[in-house]
PDB file of C-alpha atoms in Angstrom:
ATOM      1  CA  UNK U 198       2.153  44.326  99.066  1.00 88.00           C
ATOM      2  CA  UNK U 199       3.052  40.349  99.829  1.00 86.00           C
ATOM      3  CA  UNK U 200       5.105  39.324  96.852  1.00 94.00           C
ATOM      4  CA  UNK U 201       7.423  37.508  95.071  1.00 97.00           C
ATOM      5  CA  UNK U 202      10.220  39.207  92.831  1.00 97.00           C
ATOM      6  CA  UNK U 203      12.251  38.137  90.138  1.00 97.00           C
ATOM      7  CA  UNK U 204      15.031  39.665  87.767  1.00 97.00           C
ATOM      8  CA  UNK U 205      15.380  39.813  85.012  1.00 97.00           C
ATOM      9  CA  UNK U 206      12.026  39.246  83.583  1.00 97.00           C
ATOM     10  CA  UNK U 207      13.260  38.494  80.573  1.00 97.00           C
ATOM     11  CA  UNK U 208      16.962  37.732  79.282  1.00 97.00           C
ATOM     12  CA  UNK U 209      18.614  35.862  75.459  1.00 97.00           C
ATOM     13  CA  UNK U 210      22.389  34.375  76.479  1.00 96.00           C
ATOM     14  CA  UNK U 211      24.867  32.546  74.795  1.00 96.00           C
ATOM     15  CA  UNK U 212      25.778  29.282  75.737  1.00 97.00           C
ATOM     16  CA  UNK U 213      28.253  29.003  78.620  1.00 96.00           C
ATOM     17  CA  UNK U 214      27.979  32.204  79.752  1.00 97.00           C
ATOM     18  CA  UNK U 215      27.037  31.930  83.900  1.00 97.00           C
ATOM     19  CA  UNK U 216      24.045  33.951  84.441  1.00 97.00           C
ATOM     20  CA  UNK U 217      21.888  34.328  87.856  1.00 98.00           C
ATOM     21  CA  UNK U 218      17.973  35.102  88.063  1.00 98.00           C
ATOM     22  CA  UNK U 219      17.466  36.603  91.501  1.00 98.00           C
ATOM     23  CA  UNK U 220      14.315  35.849  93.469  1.00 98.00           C
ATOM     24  CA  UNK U 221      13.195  37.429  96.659  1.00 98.00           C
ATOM     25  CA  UNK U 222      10.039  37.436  98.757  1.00 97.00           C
ATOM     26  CA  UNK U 223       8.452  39.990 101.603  1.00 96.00           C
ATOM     27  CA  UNK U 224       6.464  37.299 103.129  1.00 94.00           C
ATOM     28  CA  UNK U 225       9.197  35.894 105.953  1.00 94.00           C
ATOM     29  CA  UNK U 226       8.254  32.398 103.933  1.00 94.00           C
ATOM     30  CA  UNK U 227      10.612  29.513 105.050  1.00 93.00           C
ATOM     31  CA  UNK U 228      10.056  27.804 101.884  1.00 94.00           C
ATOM     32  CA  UNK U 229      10.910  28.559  98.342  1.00 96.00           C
ATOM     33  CA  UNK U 230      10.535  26.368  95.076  1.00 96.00           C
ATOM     34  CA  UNK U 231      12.606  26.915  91.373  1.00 97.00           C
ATOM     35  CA  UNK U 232      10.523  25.641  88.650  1.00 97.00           C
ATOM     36  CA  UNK U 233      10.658  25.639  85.119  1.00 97.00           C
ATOM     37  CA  UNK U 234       7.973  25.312  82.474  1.00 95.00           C
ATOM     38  CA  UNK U 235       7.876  23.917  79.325  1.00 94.00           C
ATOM     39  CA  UNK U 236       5.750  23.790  76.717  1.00 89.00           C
ATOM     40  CA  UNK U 237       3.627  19.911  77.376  1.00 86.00           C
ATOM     41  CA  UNK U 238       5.494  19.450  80.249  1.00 90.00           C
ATOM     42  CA  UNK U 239       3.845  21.506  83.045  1.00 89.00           C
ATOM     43  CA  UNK U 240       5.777  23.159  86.012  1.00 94.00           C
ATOM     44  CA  UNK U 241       8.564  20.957  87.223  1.00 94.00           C
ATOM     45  CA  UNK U 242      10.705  21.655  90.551  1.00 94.00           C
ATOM     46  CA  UNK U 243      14.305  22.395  90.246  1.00 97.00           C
ATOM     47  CA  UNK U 244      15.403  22.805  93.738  1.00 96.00           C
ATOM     48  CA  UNK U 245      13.933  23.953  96.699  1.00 95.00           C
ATOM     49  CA  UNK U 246      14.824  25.553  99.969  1.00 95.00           C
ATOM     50  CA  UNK U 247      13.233  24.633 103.649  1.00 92.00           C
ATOM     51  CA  UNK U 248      15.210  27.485 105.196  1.00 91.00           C
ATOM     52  CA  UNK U 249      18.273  29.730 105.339  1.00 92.00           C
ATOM     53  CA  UNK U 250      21.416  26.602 104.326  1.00 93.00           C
ATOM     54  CA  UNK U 251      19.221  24.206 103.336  1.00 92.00           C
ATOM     55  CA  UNK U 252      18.590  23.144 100.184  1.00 95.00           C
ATOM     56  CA  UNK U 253      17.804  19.870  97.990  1.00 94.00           C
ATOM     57  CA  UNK U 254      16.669  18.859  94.583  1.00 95.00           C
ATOM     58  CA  UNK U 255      14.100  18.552  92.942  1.00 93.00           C
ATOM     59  CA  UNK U 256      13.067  16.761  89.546  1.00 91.00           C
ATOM     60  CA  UNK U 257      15.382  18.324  86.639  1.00 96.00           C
ATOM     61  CA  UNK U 258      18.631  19.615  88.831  1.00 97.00           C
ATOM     62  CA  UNK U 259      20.913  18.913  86.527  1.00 97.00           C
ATOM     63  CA  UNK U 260      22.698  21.997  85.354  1.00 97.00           C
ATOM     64  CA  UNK U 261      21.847  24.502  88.329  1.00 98.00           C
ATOM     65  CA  UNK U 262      22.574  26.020  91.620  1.00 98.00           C
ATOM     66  CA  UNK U 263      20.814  27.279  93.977  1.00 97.00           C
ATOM     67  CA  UNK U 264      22.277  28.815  97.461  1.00 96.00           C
ATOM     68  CA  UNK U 265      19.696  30.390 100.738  1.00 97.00           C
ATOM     69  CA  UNK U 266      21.894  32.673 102.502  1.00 97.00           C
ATOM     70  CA  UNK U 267      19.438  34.622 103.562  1.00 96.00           C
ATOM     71  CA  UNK U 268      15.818  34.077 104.206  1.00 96.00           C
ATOM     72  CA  UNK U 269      13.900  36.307 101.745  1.00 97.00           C
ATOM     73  CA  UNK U 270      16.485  35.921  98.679  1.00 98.00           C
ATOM     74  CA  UNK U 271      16.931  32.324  96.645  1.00 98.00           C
ATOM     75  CA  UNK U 272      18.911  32.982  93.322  1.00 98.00           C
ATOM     76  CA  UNK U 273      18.748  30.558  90.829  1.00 98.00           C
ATOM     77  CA  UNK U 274      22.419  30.194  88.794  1.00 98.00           C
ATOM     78  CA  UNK U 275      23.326  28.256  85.668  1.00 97.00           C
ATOM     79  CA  UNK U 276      27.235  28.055  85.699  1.00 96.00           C
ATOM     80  CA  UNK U 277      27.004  27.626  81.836  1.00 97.00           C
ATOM     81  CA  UNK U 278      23.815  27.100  80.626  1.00 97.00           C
ATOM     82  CA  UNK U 279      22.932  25.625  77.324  1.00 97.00           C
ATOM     83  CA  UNK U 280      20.131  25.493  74.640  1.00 97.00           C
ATOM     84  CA  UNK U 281      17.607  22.966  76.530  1.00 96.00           C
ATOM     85  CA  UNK U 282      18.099  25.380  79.354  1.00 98.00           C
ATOM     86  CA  UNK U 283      15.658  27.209  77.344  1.00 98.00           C
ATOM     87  CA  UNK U 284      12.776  28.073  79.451  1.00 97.00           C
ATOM     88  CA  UNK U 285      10.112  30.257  81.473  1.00 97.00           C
ATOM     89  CA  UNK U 286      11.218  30.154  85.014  1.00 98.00           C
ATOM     90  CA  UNK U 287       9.242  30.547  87.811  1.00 98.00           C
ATOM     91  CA  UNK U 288      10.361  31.134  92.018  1.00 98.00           C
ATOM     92  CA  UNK U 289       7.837  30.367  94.732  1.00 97.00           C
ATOM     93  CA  UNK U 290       7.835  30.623  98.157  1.00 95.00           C
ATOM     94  CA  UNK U 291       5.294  29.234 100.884  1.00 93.00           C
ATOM     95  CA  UNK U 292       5.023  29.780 105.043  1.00 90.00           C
ATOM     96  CA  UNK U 293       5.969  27.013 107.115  1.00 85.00           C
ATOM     97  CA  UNK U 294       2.153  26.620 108.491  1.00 78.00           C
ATOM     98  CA  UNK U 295       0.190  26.785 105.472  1.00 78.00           C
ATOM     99  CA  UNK U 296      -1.810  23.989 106.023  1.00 76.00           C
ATOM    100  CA  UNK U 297      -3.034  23.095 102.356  1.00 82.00           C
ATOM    101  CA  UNK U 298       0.993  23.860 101.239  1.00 83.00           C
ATOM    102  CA  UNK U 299      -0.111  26.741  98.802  1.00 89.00           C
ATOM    103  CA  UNK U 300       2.898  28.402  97.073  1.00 93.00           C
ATOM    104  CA  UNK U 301       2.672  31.789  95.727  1.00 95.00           C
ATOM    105  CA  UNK U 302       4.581  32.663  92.847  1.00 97.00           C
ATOM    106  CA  UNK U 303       6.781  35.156  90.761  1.00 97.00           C
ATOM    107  CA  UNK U 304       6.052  36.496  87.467  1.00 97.00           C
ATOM    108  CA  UNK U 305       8.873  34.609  85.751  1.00 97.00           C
ATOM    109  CA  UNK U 306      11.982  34.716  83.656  1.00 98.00           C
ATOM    110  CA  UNK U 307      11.741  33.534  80.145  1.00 97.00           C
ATOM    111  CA  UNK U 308      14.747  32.362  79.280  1.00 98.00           C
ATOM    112  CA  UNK U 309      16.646  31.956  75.683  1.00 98.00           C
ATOM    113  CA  UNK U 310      19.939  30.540  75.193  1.00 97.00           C
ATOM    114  CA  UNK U 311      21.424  30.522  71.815  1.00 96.00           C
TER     115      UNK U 311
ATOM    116  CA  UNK N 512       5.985   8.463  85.859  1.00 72.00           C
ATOM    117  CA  UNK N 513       3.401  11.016  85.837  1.00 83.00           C
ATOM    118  CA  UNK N 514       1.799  11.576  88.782  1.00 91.00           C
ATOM    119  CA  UNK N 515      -0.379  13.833  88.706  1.00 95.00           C
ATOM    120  CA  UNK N 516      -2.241  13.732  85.140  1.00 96.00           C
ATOM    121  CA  UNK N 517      -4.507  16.490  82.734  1.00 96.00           C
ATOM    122  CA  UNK N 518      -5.636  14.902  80.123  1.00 92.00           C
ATOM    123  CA  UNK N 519      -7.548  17.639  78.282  1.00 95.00           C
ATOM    124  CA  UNK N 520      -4.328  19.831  77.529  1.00 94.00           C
ATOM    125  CA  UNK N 521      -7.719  22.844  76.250  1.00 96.00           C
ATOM    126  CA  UNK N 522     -11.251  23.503  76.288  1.00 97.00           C
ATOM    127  CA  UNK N 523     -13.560  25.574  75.063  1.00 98.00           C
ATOM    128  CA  UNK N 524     -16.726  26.767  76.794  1.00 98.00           C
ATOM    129  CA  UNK N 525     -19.251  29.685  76.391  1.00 98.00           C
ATOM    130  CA  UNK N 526     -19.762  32.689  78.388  1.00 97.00           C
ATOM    131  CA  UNK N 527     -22.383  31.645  81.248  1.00 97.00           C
ATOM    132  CA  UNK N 528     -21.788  27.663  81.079  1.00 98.00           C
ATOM    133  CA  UNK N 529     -19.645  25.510  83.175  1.00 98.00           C
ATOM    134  CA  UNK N 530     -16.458  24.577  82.893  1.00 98.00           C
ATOM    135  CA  UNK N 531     -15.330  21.116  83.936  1.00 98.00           C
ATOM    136  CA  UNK N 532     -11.433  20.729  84.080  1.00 98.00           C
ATOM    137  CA  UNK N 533     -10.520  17.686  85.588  1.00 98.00           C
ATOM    138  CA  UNK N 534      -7.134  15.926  87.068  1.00 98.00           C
ATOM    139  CA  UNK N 535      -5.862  12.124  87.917  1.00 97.00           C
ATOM    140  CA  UNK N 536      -3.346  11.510  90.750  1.00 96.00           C
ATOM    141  CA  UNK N 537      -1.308   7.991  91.179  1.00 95.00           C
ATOM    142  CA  UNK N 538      -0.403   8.732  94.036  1.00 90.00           C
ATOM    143  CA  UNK N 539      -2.701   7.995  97.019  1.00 90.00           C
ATOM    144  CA  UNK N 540      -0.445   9.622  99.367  1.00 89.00           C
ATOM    145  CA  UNK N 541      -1.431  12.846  98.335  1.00 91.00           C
ATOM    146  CA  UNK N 542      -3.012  14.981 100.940  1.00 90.00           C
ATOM    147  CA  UNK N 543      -4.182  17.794  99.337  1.00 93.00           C
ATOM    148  CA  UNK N 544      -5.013  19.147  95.793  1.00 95.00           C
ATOM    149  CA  UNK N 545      -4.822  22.510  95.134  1.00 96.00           C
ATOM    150  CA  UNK N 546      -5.410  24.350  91.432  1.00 98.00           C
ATOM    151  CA  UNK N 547      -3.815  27.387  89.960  1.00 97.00           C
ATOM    152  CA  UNK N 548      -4.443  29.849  87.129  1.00 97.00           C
ATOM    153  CA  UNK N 549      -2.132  30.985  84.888  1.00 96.00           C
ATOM    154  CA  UNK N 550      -2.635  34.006  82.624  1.00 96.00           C
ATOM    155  CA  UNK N 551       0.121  34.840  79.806  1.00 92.00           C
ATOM    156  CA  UNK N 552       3.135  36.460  81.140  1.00 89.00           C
ATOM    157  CA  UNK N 553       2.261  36.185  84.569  1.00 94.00           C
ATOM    158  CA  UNK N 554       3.428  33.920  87.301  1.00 96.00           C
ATOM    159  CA  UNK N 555       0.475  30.898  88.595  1.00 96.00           C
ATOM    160  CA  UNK N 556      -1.961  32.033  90.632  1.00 96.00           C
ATOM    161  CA  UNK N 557      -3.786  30.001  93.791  1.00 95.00           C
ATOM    162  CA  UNK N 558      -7.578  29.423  92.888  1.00 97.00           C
ATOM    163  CA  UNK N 559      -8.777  26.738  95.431  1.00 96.00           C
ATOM    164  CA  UNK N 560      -7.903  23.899  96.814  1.00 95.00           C
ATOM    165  CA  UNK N 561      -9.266  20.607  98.628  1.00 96.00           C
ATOM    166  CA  UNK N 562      -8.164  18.743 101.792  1.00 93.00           C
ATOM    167  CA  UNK N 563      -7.983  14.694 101.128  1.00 93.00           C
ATOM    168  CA  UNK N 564     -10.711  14.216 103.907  1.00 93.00           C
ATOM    169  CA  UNK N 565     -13.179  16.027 102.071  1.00 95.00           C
ATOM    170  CA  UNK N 566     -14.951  15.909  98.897  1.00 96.00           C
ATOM    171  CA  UNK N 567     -16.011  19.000  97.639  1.00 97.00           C
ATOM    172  CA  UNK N 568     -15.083  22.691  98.455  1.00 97.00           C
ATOM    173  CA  UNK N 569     -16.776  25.618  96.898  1.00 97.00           C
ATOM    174  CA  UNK N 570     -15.510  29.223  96.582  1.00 96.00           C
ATOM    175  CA  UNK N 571     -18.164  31.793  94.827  1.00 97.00           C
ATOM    176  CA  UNK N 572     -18.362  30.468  91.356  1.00 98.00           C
ATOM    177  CA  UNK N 573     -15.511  27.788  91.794  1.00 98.00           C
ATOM    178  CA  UNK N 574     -15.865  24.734  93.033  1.00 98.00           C
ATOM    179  CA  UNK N 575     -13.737  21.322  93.353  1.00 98.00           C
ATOM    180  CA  UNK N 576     -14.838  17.746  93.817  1.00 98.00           C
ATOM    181  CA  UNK N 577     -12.594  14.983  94.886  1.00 97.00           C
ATOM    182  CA  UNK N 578     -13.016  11.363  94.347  1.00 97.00           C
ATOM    183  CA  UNK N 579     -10.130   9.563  96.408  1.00 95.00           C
ATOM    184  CA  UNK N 580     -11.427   5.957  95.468  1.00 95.00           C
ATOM    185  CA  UNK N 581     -11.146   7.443  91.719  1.00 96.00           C
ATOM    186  CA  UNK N 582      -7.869   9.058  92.396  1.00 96.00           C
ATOM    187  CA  UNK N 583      -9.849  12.001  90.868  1.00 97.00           C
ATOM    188  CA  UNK N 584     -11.002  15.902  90.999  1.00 97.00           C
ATOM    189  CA  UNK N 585     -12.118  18.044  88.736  1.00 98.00           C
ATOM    190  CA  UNK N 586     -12.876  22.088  88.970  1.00 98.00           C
ATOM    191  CA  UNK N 587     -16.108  23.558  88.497  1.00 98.00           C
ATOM    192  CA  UNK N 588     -16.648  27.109  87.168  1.00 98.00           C
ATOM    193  CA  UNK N 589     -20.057  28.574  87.559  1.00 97.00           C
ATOM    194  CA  UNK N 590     -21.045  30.796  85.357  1.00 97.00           C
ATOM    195  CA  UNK N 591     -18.008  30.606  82.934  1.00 98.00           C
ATOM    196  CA  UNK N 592     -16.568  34.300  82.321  1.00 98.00           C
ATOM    197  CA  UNK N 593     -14.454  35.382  79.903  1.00 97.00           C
ATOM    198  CA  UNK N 594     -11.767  36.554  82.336  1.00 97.00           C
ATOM    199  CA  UNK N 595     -11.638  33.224  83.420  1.00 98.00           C
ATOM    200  CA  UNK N 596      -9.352  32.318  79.781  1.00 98.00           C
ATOM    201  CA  UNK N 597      -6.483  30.872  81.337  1.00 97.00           C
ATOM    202  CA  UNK N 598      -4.238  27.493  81.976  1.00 96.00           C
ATOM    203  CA  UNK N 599      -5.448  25.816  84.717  1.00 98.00           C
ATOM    204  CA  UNK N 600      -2.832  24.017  86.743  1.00 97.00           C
ATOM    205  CA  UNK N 601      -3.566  20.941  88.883  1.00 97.00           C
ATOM    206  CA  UNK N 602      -1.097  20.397  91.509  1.00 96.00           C
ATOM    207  CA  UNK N 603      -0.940  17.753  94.137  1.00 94.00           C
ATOM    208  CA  UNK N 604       1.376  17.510  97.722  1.00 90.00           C
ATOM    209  CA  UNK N 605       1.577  14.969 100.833  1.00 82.00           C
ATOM    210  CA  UNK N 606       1.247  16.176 104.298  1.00 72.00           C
ATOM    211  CA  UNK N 607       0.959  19.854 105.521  1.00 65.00           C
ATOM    212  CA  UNK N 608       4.328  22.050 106.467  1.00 64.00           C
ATOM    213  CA  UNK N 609       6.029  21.379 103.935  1.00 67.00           C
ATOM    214  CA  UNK N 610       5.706  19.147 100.907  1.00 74.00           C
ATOM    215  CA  UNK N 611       6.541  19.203  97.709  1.00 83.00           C
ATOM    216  CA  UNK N 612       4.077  20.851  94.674  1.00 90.00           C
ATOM    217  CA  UNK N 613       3.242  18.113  91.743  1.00 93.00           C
ATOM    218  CA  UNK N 614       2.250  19.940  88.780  1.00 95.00           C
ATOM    219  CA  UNK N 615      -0.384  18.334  86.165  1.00 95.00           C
ATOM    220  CA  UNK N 616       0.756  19.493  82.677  1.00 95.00           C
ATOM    221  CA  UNK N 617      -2.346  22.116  82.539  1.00 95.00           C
ATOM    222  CA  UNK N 618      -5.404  22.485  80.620  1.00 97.00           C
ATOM    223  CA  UNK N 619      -5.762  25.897  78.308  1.00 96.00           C
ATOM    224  CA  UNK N 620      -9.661  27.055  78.948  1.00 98.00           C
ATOM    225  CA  UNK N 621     -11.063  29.396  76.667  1.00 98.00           C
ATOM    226  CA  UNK N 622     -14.224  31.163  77.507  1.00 98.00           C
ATOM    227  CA  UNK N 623     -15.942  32.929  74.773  1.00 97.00           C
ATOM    228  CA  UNK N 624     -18.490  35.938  74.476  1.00 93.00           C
TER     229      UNK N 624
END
């Protein structure tokens, strides 16, 4: 089954303790997407990935990492995350020659940190 | 600056009506439109979407209109189900390969018996 992964599904921190939410997808997509959603504020991109090395931002970077050492995997790390880092997290990927740019996504991460 | 823009953050509709979600874009570099469904605890689904050269495209009981003068589209659903209780995401992007998604902020539709 074509999908996108991520772990955990679910996971309550403390502040400034570094924490990774893996993402991986069976679909040999070039492209993945972070986003995070928020409550009024829709899905916004954190960073995303055009291939294996390359990566750039997106709209609300500030306070992650992201690395693409291999095609199907795109972890998402917060060196030392903090309250507003609060959020339901979503990874997408989408195939180099889709030609109306859909993304299909993961079921998310909702994260808390206290 | 928002770029792409729902206004109606819910709506309510009964079973066997239409539903009429609609989306604004700033943007008139946008090339196509796509919108997503989003049920609780799940990730965003794709639903449709619409090339900016056209003005309408229809799936079985979903359908999406484009107005580029308007810098507007809206989603039809007909009939209205009650399955179909979700958050509806518009999302906007430039040229195909690979462009970035623009989310709208999403409009809650609830669909009852």
């Amino acid at each position: 089954e074509a999908q996108v992964t991520q772990n955990p599904r679910y996971l309550i921190t403390v502040t400034g303790k570094k924490l990774t939410v893996t993402c991986s997808q069976n679909m040999n997509h070039e492209y993945m997407s972070w986003y995070r959603q928020d409550p009024g504020l829709g899905l916004r991109q954190i960073y995303y990935s055009m291939n294996v090395e390359v990566t750039d931002k997106g709209d609300v970077p500030e306070g992650y990492k992201v690395s693409r050492k291999e095609k199907r995997n795109f972890p998402l790390i917060l060196e030392s995350p903090s309250p507003n880092q609060t959020s339901l997290y979503f990874c997408a990927s989408q195939a180099a020659g889709a030609f109306n740019n859909e993304q299909f996504f993961g079921p998310g991460t909702r994260l808390t940190v206290l | 600056d928002q770029q792409v823009k729902q206004n109606s953050p819910s709506l309510s509709v009964q079973e066997g009506r239409i539903s009429i979600l609609n989306c604004d874009y700033t943007n008139s570099m946008f090339d196509y439109f796509l919108w997503y469904k989003k049920y609780p605890a799940e990730g965003p689904t794709f639903l449709i979407s619409i090339s900016s050269i056209k003005d309408k495209n229809e799936d079985g009981r979903f359908t999406v209109f484009l107005n580029k003068s308007a810098k507007h589209l809206s989603l039809h659903i007909v009939p209205s189900q009650p399955g179909d209780s979700a958050v509806y995401f518009c999302a906007a992007s430039g040229t195909s390969g690979y462009s970035t998604l623009t989310f709208g902020k999403g409009t809650m539709l609830l669909v009852s018996p």
